Each structure stands twice: as structure tokens, then as C-alpha cells.
mmCIF file of C-alpha atoms in Angstrom:
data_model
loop_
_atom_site.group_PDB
_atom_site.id
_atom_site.type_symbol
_atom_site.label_atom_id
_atom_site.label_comp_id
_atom_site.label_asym_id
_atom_site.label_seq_id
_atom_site.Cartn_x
_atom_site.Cartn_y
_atom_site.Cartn_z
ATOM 1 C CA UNK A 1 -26.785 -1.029 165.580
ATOM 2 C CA UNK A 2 -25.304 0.586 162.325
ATOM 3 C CA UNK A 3 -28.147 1.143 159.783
ATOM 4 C CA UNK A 4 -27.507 0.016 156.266
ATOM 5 C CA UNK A 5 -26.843 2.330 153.314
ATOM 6 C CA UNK A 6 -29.245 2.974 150.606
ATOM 7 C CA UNK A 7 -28.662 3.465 147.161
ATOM 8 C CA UNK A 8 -30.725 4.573 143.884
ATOM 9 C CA UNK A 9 -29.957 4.981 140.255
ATOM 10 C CA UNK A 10 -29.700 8.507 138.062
ATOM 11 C CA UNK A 11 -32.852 7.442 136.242
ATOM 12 C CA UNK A 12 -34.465 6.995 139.564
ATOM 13 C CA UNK A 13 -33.463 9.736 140.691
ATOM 14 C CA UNK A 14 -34.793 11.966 137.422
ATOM 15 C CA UNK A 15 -37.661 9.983 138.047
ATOM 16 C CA UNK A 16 -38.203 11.013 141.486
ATOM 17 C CA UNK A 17 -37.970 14.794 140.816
ATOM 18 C CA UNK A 18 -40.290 17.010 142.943
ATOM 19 C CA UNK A 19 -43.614 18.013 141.266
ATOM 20 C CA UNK A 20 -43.305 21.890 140.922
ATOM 21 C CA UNK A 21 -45.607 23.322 143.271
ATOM 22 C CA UNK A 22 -48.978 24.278 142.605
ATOM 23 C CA UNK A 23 -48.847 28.085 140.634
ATOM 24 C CA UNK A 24 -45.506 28.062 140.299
ATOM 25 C CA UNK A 25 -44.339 29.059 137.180
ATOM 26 C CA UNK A 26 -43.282 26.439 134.492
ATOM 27 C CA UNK A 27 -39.574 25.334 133.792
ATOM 28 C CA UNK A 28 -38.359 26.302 130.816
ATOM 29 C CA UNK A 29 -38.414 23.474 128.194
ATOM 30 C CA UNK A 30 -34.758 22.514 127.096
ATOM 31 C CA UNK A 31 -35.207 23.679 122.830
ATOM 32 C CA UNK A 32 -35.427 20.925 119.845
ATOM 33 C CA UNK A 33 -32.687 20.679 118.255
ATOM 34 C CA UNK A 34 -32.687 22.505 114.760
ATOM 35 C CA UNK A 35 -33.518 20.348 111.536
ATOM 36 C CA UNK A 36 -31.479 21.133 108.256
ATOM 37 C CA UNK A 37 -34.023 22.349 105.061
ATOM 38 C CA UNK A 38 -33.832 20.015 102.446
ATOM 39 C CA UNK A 39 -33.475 21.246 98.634
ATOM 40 C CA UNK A 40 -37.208 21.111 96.916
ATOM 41 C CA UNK A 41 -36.539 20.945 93.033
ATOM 42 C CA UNK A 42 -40.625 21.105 93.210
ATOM 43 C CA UNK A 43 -41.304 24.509 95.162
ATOM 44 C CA UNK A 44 -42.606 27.203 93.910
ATOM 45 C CA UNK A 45 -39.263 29.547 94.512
ATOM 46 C CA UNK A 46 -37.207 27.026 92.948
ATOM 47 C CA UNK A 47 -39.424 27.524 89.609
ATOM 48 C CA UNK A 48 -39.655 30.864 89.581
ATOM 49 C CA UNK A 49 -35.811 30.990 89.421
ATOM 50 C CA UNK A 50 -35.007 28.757 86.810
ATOM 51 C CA UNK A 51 -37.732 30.809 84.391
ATOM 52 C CA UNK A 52 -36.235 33.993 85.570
ATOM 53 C CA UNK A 53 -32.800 32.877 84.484
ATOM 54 C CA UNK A 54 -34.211 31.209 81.378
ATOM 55 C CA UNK A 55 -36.145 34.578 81.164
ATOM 56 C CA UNK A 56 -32.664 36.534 80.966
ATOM 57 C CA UNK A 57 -30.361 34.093 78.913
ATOM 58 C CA UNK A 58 -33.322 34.630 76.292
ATOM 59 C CA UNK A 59 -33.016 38.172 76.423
ATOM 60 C CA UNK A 60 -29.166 38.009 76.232
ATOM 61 C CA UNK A 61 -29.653 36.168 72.804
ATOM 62 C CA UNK A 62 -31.768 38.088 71.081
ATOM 63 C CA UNK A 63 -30.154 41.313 72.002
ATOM 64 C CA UNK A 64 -26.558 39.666 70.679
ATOM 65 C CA UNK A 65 -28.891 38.569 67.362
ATOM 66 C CA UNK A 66 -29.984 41.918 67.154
ATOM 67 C CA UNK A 67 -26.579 43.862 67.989
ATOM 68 C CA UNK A 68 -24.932 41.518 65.000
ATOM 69 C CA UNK A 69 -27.860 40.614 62.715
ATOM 70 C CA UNK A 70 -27.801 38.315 59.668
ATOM 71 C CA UNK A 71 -25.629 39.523 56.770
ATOM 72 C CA UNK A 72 -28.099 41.435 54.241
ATOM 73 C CA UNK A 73 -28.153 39.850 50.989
ATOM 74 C CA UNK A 74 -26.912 41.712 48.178
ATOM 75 C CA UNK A 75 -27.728 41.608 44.411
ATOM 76 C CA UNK A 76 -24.714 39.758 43.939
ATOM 77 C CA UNK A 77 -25.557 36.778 45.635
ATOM 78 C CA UNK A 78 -28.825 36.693 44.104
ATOM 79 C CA UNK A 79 -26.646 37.020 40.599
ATOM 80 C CA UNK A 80 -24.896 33.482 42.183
ATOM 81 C CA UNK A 81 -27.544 31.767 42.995
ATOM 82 C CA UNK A 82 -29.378 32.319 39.560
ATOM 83 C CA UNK A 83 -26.366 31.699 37.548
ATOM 84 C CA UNK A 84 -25.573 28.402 39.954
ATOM 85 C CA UNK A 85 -29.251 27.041 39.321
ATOM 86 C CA UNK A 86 -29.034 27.961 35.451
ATOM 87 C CA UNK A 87 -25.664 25.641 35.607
ATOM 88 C CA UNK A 88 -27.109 22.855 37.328
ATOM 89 C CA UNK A 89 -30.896 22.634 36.017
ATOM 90 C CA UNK A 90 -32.509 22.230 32.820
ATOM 91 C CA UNK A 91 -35.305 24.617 32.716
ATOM 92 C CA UNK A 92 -38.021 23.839 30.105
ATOM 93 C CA UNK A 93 -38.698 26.231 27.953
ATOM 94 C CA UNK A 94 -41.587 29.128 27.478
ATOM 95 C CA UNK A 95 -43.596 26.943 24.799
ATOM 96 C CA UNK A 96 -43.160 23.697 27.206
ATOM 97 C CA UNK A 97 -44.907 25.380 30.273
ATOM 98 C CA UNK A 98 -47.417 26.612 27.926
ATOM 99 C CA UNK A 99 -48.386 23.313 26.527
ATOM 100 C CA UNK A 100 -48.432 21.623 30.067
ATOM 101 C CA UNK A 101 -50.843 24.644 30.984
ATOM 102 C CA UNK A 102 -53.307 24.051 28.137
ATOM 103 C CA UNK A 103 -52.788 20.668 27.500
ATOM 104 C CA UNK A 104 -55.643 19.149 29.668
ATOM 105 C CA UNK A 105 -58.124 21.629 27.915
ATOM 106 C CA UNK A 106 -57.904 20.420 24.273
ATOM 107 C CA UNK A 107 -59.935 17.724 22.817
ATOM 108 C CA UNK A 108 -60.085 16.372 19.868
ATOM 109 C CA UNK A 109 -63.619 17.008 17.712
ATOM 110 C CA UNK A 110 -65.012 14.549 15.043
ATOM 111 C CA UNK A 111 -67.658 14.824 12.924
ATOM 112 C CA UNK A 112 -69.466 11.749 11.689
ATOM 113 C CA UNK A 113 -72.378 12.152 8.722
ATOM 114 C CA UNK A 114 -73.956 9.119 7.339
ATOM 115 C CA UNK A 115 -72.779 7.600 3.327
ATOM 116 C CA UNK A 116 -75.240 8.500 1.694
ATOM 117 C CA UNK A 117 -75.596 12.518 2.611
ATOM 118 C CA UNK A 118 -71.207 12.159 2.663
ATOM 119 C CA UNK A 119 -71.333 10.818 -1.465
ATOM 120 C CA UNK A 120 -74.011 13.702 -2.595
ATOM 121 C CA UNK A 121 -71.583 16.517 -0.889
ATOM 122 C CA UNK A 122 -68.601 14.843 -2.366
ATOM 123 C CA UNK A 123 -69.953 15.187 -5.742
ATOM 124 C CA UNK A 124 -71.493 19.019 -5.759
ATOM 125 C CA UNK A 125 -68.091 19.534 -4.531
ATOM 126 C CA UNK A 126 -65.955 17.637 -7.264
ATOM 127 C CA UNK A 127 -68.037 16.838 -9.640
ATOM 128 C CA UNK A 128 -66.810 14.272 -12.735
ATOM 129 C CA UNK A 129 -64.511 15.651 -14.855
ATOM 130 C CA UNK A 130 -65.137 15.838 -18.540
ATOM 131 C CA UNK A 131 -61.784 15.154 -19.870
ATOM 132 C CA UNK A 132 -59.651 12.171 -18.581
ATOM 133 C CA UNK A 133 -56.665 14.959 -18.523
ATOM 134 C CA UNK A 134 -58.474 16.203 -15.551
ATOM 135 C CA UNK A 135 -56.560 15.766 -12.219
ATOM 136 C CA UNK A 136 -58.936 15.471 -9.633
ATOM 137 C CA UNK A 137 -57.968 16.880 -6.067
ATOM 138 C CA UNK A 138 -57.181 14.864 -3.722
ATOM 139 C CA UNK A 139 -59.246 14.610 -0.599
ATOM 140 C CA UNK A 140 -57.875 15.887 3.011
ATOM 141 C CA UNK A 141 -58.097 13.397 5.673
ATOM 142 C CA UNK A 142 -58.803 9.838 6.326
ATOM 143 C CA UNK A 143 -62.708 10.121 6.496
ATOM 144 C CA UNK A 144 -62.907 11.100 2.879
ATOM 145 C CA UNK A 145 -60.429 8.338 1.426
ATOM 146 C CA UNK A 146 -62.625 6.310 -1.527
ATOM 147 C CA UNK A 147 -61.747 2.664 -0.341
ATOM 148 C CA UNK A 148 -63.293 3.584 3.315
ATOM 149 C CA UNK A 149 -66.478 5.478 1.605
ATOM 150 C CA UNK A 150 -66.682 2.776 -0.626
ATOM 151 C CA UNK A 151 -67.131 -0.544 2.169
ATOM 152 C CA UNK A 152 -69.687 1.932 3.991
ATOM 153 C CA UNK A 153 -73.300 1.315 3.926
ATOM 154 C CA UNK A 154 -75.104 4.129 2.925
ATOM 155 C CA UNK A 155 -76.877 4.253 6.798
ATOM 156 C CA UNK A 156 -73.578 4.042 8.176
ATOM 157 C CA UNK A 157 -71.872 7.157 9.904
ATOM 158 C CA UNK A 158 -68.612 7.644 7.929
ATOM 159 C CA UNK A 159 -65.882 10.237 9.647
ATOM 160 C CA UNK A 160 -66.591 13.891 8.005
ATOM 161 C CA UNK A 161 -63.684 15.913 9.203
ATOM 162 C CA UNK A 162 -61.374 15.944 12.521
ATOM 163 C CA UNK A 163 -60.762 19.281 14.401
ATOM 164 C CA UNK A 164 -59.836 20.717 17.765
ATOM 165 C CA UNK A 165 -61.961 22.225 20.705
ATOM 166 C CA UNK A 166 -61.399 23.607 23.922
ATOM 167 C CA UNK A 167 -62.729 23.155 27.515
ATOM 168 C CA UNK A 168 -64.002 26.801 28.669
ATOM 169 C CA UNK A 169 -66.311 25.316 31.855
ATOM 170 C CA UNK A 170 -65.237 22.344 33.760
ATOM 171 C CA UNK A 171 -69.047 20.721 32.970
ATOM 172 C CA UNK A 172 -68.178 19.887 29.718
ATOM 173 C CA UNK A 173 -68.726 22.957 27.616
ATOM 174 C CA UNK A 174 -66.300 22.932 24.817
ATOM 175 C CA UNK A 175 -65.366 25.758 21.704
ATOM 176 C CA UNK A 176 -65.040 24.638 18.508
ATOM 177 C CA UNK A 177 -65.064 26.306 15.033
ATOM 178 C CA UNK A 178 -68.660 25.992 13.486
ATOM 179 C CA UNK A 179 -67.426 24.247 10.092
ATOM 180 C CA UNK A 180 -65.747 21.524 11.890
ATOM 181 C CA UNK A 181 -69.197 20.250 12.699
ATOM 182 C CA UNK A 182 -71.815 21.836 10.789
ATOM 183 C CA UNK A 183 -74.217 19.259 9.746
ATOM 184 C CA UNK A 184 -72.734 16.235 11.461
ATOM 185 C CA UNK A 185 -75.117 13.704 12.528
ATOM 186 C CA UNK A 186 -73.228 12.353 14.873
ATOM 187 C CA UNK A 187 -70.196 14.378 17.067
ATOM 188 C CA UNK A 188 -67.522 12.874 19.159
ATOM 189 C CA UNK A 189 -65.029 14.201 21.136
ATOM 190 C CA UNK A 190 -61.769 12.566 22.831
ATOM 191 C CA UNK A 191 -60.325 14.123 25.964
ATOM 192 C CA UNK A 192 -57.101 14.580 27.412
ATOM 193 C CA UNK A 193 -57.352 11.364 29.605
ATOM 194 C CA UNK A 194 -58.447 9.392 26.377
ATOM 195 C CA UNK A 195 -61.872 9.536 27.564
ATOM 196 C CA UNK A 196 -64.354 9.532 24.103
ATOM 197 C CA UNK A 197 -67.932 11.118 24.808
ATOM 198 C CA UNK A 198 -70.400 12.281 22.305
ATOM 199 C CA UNK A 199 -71.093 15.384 22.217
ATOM 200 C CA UNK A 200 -73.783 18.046 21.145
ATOM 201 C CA UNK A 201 -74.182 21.642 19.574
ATOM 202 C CA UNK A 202 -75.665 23.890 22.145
ATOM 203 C CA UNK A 203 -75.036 27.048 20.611
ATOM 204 C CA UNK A 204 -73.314 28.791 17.345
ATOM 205 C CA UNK A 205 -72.258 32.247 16.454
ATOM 206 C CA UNK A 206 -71.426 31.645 12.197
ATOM 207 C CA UNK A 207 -70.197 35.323 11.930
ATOM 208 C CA UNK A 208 -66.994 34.426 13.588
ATOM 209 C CA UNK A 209 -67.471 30.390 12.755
ATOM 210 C CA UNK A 210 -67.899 29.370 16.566
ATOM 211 C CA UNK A 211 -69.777 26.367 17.801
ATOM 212 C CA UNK A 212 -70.558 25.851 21.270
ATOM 213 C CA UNK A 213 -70.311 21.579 22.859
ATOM 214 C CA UNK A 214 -71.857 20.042 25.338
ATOM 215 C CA UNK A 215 -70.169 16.571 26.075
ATOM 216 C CA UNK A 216 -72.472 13.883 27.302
ATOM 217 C CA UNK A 217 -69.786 12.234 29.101
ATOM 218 C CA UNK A 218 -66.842 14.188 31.249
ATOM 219 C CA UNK A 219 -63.762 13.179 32.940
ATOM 220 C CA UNK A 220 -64.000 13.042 36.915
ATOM 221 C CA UNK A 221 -60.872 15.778 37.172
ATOM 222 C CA UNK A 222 -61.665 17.742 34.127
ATOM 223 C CA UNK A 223 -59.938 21.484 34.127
ATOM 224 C CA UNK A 224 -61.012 23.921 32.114
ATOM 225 C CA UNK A 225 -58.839 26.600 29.981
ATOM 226 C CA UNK A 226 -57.959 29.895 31.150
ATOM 227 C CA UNK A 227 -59.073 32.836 29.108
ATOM 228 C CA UNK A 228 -57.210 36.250 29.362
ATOM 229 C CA UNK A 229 -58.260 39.582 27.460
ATOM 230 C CA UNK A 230 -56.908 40.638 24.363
ATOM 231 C CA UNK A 231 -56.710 44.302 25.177
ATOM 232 C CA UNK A 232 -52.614 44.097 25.598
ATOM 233 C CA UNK A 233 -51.603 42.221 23.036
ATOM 234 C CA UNK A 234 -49.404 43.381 21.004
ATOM 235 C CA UNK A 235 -47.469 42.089 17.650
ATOM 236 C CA UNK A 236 -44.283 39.981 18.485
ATOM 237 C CA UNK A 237 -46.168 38.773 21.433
ATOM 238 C CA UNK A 238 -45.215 34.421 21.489
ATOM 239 C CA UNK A 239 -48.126 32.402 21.098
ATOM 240 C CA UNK A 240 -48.298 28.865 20.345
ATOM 241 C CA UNK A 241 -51.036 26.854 18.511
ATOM 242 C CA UNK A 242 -52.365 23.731 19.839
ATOM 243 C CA UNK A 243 -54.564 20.991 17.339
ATOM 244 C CA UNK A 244 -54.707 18.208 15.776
ATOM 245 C CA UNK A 245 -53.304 18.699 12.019
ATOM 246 C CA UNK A 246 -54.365 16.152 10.229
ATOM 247 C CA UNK A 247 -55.799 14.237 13.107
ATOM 248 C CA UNK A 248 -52.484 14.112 14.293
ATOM 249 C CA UNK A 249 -51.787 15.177 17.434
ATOM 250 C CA UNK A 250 -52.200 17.192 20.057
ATOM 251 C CA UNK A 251 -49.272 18.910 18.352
ATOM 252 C CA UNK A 252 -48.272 22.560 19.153
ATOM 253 C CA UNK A 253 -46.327 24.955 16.693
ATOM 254 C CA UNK A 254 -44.899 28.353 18.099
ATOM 255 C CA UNK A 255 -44.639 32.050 16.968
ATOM 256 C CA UNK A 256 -45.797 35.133 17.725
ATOM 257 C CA UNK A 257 -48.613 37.312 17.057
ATOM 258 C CA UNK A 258 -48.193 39.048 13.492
ATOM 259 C CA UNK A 259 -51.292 41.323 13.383
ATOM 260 C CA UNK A 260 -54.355 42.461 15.210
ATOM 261 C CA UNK A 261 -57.674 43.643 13.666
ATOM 262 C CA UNK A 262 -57.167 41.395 10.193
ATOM 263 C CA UNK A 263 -60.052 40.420 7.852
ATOM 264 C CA UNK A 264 -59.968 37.553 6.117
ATOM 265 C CA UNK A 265 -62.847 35.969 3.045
ATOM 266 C CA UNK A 266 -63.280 32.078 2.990
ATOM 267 C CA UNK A 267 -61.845 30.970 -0.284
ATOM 268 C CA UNK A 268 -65.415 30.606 -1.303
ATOM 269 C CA UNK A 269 -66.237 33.986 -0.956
ATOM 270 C CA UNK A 270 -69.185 33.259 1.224
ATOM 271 C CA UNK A 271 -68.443 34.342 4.210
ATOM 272 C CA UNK A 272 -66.046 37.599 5.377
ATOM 273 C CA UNK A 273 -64.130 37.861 8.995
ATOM 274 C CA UNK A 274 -63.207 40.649 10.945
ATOM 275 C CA UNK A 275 -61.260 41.434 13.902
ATOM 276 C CA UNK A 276 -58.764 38.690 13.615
ATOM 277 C CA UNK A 277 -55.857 37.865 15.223
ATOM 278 C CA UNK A 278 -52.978 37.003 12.432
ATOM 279 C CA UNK A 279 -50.689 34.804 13.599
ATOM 280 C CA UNK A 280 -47.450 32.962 11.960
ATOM 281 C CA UNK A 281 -47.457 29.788 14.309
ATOM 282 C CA UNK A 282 -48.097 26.630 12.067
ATOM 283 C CA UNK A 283 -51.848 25.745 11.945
ATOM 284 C CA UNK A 284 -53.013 23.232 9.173
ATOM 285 C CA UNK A 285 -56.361 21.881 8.695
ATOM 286 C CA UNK A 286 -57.329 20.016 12.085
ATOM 287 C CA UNK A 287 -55.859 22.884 13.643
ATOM 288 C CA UNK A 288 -59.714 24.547 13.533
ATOM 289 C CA UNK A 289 -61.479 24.750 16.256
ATOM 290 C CA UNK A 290 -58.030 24.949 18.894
ATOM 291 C CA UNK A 291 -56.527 27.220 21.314
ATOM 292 C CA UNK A 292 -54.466 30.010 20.205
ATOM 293 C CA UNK A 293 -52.198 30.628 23.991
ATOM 294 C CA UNK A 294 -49.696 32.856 25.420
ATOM 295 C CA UNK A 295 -46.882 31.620 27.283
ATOM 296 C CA UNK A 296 -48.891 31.590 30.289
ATOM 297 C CA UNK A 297 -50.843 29.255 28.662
ATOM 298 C CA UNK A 298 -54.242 31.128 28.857
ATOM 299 C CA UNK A 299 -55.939 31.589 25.716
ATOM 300 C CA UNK A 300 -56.368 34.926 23.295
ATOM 301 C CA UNK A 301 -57.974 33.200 20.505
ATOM 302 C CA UNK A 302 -59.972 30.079 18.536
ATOM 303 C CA UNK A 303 -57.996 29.282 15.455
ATOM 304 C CA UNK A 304 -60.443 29.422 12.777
ATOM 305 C CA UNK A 305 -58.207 29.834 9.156
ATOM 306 C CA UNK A 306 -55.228 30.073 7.289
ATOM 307 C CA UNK A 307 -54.640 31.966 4.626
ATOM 308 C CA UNK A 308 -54.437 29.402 1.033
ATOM 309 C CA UNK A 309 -53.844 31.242 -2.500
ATOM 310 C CA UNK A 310 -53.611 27.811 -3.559
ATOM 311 C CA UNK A 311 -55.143 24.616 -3.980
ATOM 312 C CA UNK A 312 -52.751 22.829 -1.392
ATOM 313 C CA UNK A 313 -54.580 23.649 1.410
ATOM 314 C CA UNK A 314 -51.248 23.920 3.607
ATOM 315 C CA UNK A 315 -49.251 26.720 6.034
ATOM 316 C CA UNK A 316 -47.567 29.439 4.505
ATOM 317 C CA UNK A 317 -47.213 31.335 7.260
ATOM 318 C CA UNK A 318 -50.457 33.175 7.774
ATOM 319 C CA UNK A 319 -53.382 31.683 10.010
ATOM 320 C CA UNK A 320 -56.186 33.755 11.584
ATOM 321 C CA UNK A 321 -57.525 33.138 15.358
ATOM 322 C CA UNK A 322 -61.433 34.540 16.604
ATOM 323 C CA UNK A 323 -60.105 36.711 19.841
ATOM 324 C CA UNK A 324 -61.282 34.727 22.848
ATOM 325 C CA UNK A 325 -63.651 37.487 23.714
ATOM 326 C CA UNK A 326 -65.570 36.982 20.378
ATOM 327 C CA UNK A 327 -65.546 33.122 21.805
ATOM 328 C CA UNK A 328 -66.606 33.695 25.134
ATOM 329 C CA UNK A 329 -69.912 35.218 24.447
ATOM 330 C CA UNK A 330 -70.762 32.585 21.751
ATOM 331 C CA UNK A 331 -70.774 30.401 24.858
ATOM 332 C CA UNK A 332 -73.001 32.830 27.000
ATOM 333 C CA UNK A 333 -69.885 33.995 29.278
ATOM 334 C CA UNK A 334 -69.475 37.701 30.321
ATOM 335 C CA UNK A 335 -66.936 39.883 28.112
ATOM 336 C CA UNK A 336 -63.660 40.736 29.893
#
């Protein structure tokens, strides 16, 4: 009897492989197939690359900077630009920059003295004339006007005379010219800002008619002048006066330095100044007591006169300054 075939499939036939035998070497395994590298923007070789080529392109620039450079700029151009900007802008002038410079510096000085002291110095100093033919000369400035003397009580304080000062230490401390306050009973000063403060005299030098303020009362942002030496000035130097003429004001006048060393005698004889500064920039009375500045606006002097050979008691063309190192010890400061 015929015995039936048998059959089996591959897998049962890899299935059915012979076990090697025992200490028989191992087969060799067939080898994994090879995965492709993928491209890591993150690695570290990938970084290093990219700053050395940054690296070079950097060094490529600067060394075509450097082989071609900027054109150097020659005095022409500069003679351009200058003449371009003097075309286009108005420039303020050497007095304007001045006067901005100074300007927060000045204040204006009062002098207040009661009625009754103001009418017994008004009449030792014009007395009643004899003769009706007699012209009597006429007061300067408002505080001496009759109809204003006249509605005054004799206890009240009646305006003596107006001048200028200047801030010399941001506290407060303030030049002036001794006569503009010299026996005031009551002093008042009015600052850049408008601030008014009463004020005080803390010192006095009457050989060069100085007086030294304190103000009770100061602005928050107060700025203080800036002295410079007199030791190079020279005649036909630009200054420029800054006051209050007349009360009026702050006003400035220019013009330039006209002498050094200059003595000058009060009208009254009583009293003889030396080491002036003689200067033709318009100064009128009000003017005392105010900064005589360069046009760096730092000041060389305290305007303290002007020269009168007559009774008018205006400019004509002469005024005399203290030299700002004169002023700066009557205040206690160092010399230059």
C-alpha cells in the first residue's frame, strides 16, 4: 500500500532549522541595513561652521574698508559746510549769547527808607531856594516824585532808589554797589523768575562802593554768575552792561572796554576810586550795582559810575566798573 506524500511550508521549514550543535561556532549574523544621517541644524559642527564663515566674511569687510577707506575731509568741505549753515541759519549774535548767559544772574535791587528820614535828606540835599528864579532839579526816579512822597505817611517805607545786583553763590548771595542801599530800612530784590524776596546787607567794602546781599527768599533753580579774571583784558575787548536804567529793564547796552587802571572822584568829592575799568557801553543811573560781561557772558566787573560834568546825570560815553576781583573778596571769595 502506497504511503501518502507529505508536505510543509518555507516558514516551516525556516522554522524547523537544526539547532547548531553544542560548541560550534556561531553563524554569522546577516548585517543591518545602513541608515542615512540626517542634517542637524543644532550640532555642534554645524555651529562652528556658520561662525567660521561669519568669522571670514567679517574679515573680508574690514580688510576691503581698510584697503579703500573713507574719503579724508579736506578744508574745503569744511569751507562748504560753514558757508551752507551761514546761508541757511540765523545765528544770534555775540551780545545775544551773552545776555542769555548772564541773564538769570541779575536782579533787580530796591531800597525802601521810611517818609519821614526820605523828606529830611531831600531837603539837606535841595534845600529852598531863595529866589523864585531858582530852577530846582528835578528828582531821578519814581521813588522821589513829590505827589507819591506827599500821600505817604511819615512811618511808611517810600522807594529810595532802584539798582542792579548780581548772583555770585547759588544761596542767595548777591553784589550790589554800596550807595544803592546805604541806609535803607527796608531792601528788596526781584529775580529773574519774578520771584521778590527781601533781602539783607551782610557785608560792605565802601572803598570800591560794594555791598554784599543775602536774600531771604531764593528761587528753587537759581544759577549763579560766572566770574573770570581780569588779568587779560585788554582795551577794545566787547563787553556789554546789564541793569536796570531807570528801573527799566533788564536792559543791556554794548561796547568795549576803553581803559584799565582809571580813577575816578564822586562828584561830591568825597570819595576817590582806583583801579577801574572804563568802559563806553551805556550805563545810566539804575545801571549801579550790575554786571559788567564779556561775550562769554562771565563777568570782569560791578558797574559802579559814570562819568557827569553836568547836572544831567546821563551817559556820555564814559562809565567806570569795580574789577570783579575787587568784588569777589568783598563777598569773602578767594582772588583769582
Amino acid at each position: 500500500m502506497r504511503r501518502p506524500a507529505l508536505y510543509s511550508s518555507s516558514r516551516q521549514q525556516r522554522q524547523q532549522q537544526p539547532e547548531a550543535p553544542r560548541g560550534a561556532p556561531e553563524a554569522a549574523q546577516p548585517a543591518a541595513p545602513a541608515t542615512p544621517r540626517r542634517f542637524d541644524p543644532a550640532s555642534p559642527r554645524v555651529l562652528w561652521a556658520v561662525i567660521l564663515l561669519m568669522a571670514m566674511a567679517l574679515v573680508y569687510s574690514l580688510s576691503l574698508s581698510l584697503r579703500h577707506g573713507p574719503r579724508a575731509i579736506t578744508q574745503e568741505d569744511i569751507d562748504k559746510a560753514v558757508l551752507k549753515t551761514m546761508e541757511t541759519q540765523t545765528l544770534p549774535s555775540e551780545y545775544a549769547k551773552a545776555y542769555d548767559s548772564i541773564r538769570p544772574a541779575v536782579v533787580r535791587v530796591v531800597s525802601y527808607v521810611k517818609k519821614s528820614r526820605l523828606k529830611e535828606a531831600l531837603e539837606k540835599a535841595h534845600p529852598t531856594p531863595k529866589s523864585p528864579k531858582t530852577a530846582k532839579p528835578k528828582p531821578l526816579g519814581p521813588a522821589l516824585e513829590g505827589d507819591k512822597l506827599a500821600k505817604a505817611d511819615d512811618d511808611e517805607e517810600v522807594e529810595q532808589g532802584v539798582g542792579t545786583g548780581v548772583v555770585i553763590i547759588d544761596k542767595g548771595v548777591i553784589l550790589t554797589n554800596l550807595h544803592v542801599v546805604s541806609g535803607a530800612d527796608k531792601i528788596k530784590v526781584t529775580f529773574s523768575d519774578g520771584l521778590e524776596a527781601d533781602a539783607s546787607i551782610t557785608g560792605v567794602q565802601p572803598e570800591n562802593d560794594l555791598a554784599v546781599l543775602q536774600a531771604r527768599k531764593i528761587p528753587d533753580d537759581l544759577i549763579a554768575a560766572t566770574m573770570r579774571s581780569t588779568a587779560d583784558l585788554q582795551p577794545g575787548d566787547k563787553v556789554m552792561a546789564v541793569g536796570f536804567p531807570f528801573g527799566i529793564g533788564p536792559s543791556a547796552s554794548g561796547g568795549v572796554v576803553s581803559g584799565l587802571k582809571r580813577s575816578f572822584r564822586s562828584p561830591e568829592g568825597k570819595q576817590e576810586m582806583n583801579n577801574l575799568i572804563q568802559f563806553d557801553a551805556a550805563a545810566n543811573p539804575g545801571n549801579s550795582g550790575g554786571p559788567l560781561v564779556t561775550m562769554d557772558g562771565e563777568v570782569v566787573g560791578i558797574v559802579t559810575a559814570i562819568l557827569n560834568p553836568t547836572p544831567a546825570r546821563t551817559f556820555i560815553g564814559i562809565g567806570f566798573a569795580v574789577p570783579i576781583e575787587n568784588a569777589a573778596t568783598a563777598a569773602g571769595l578767594p582772588p583769582f
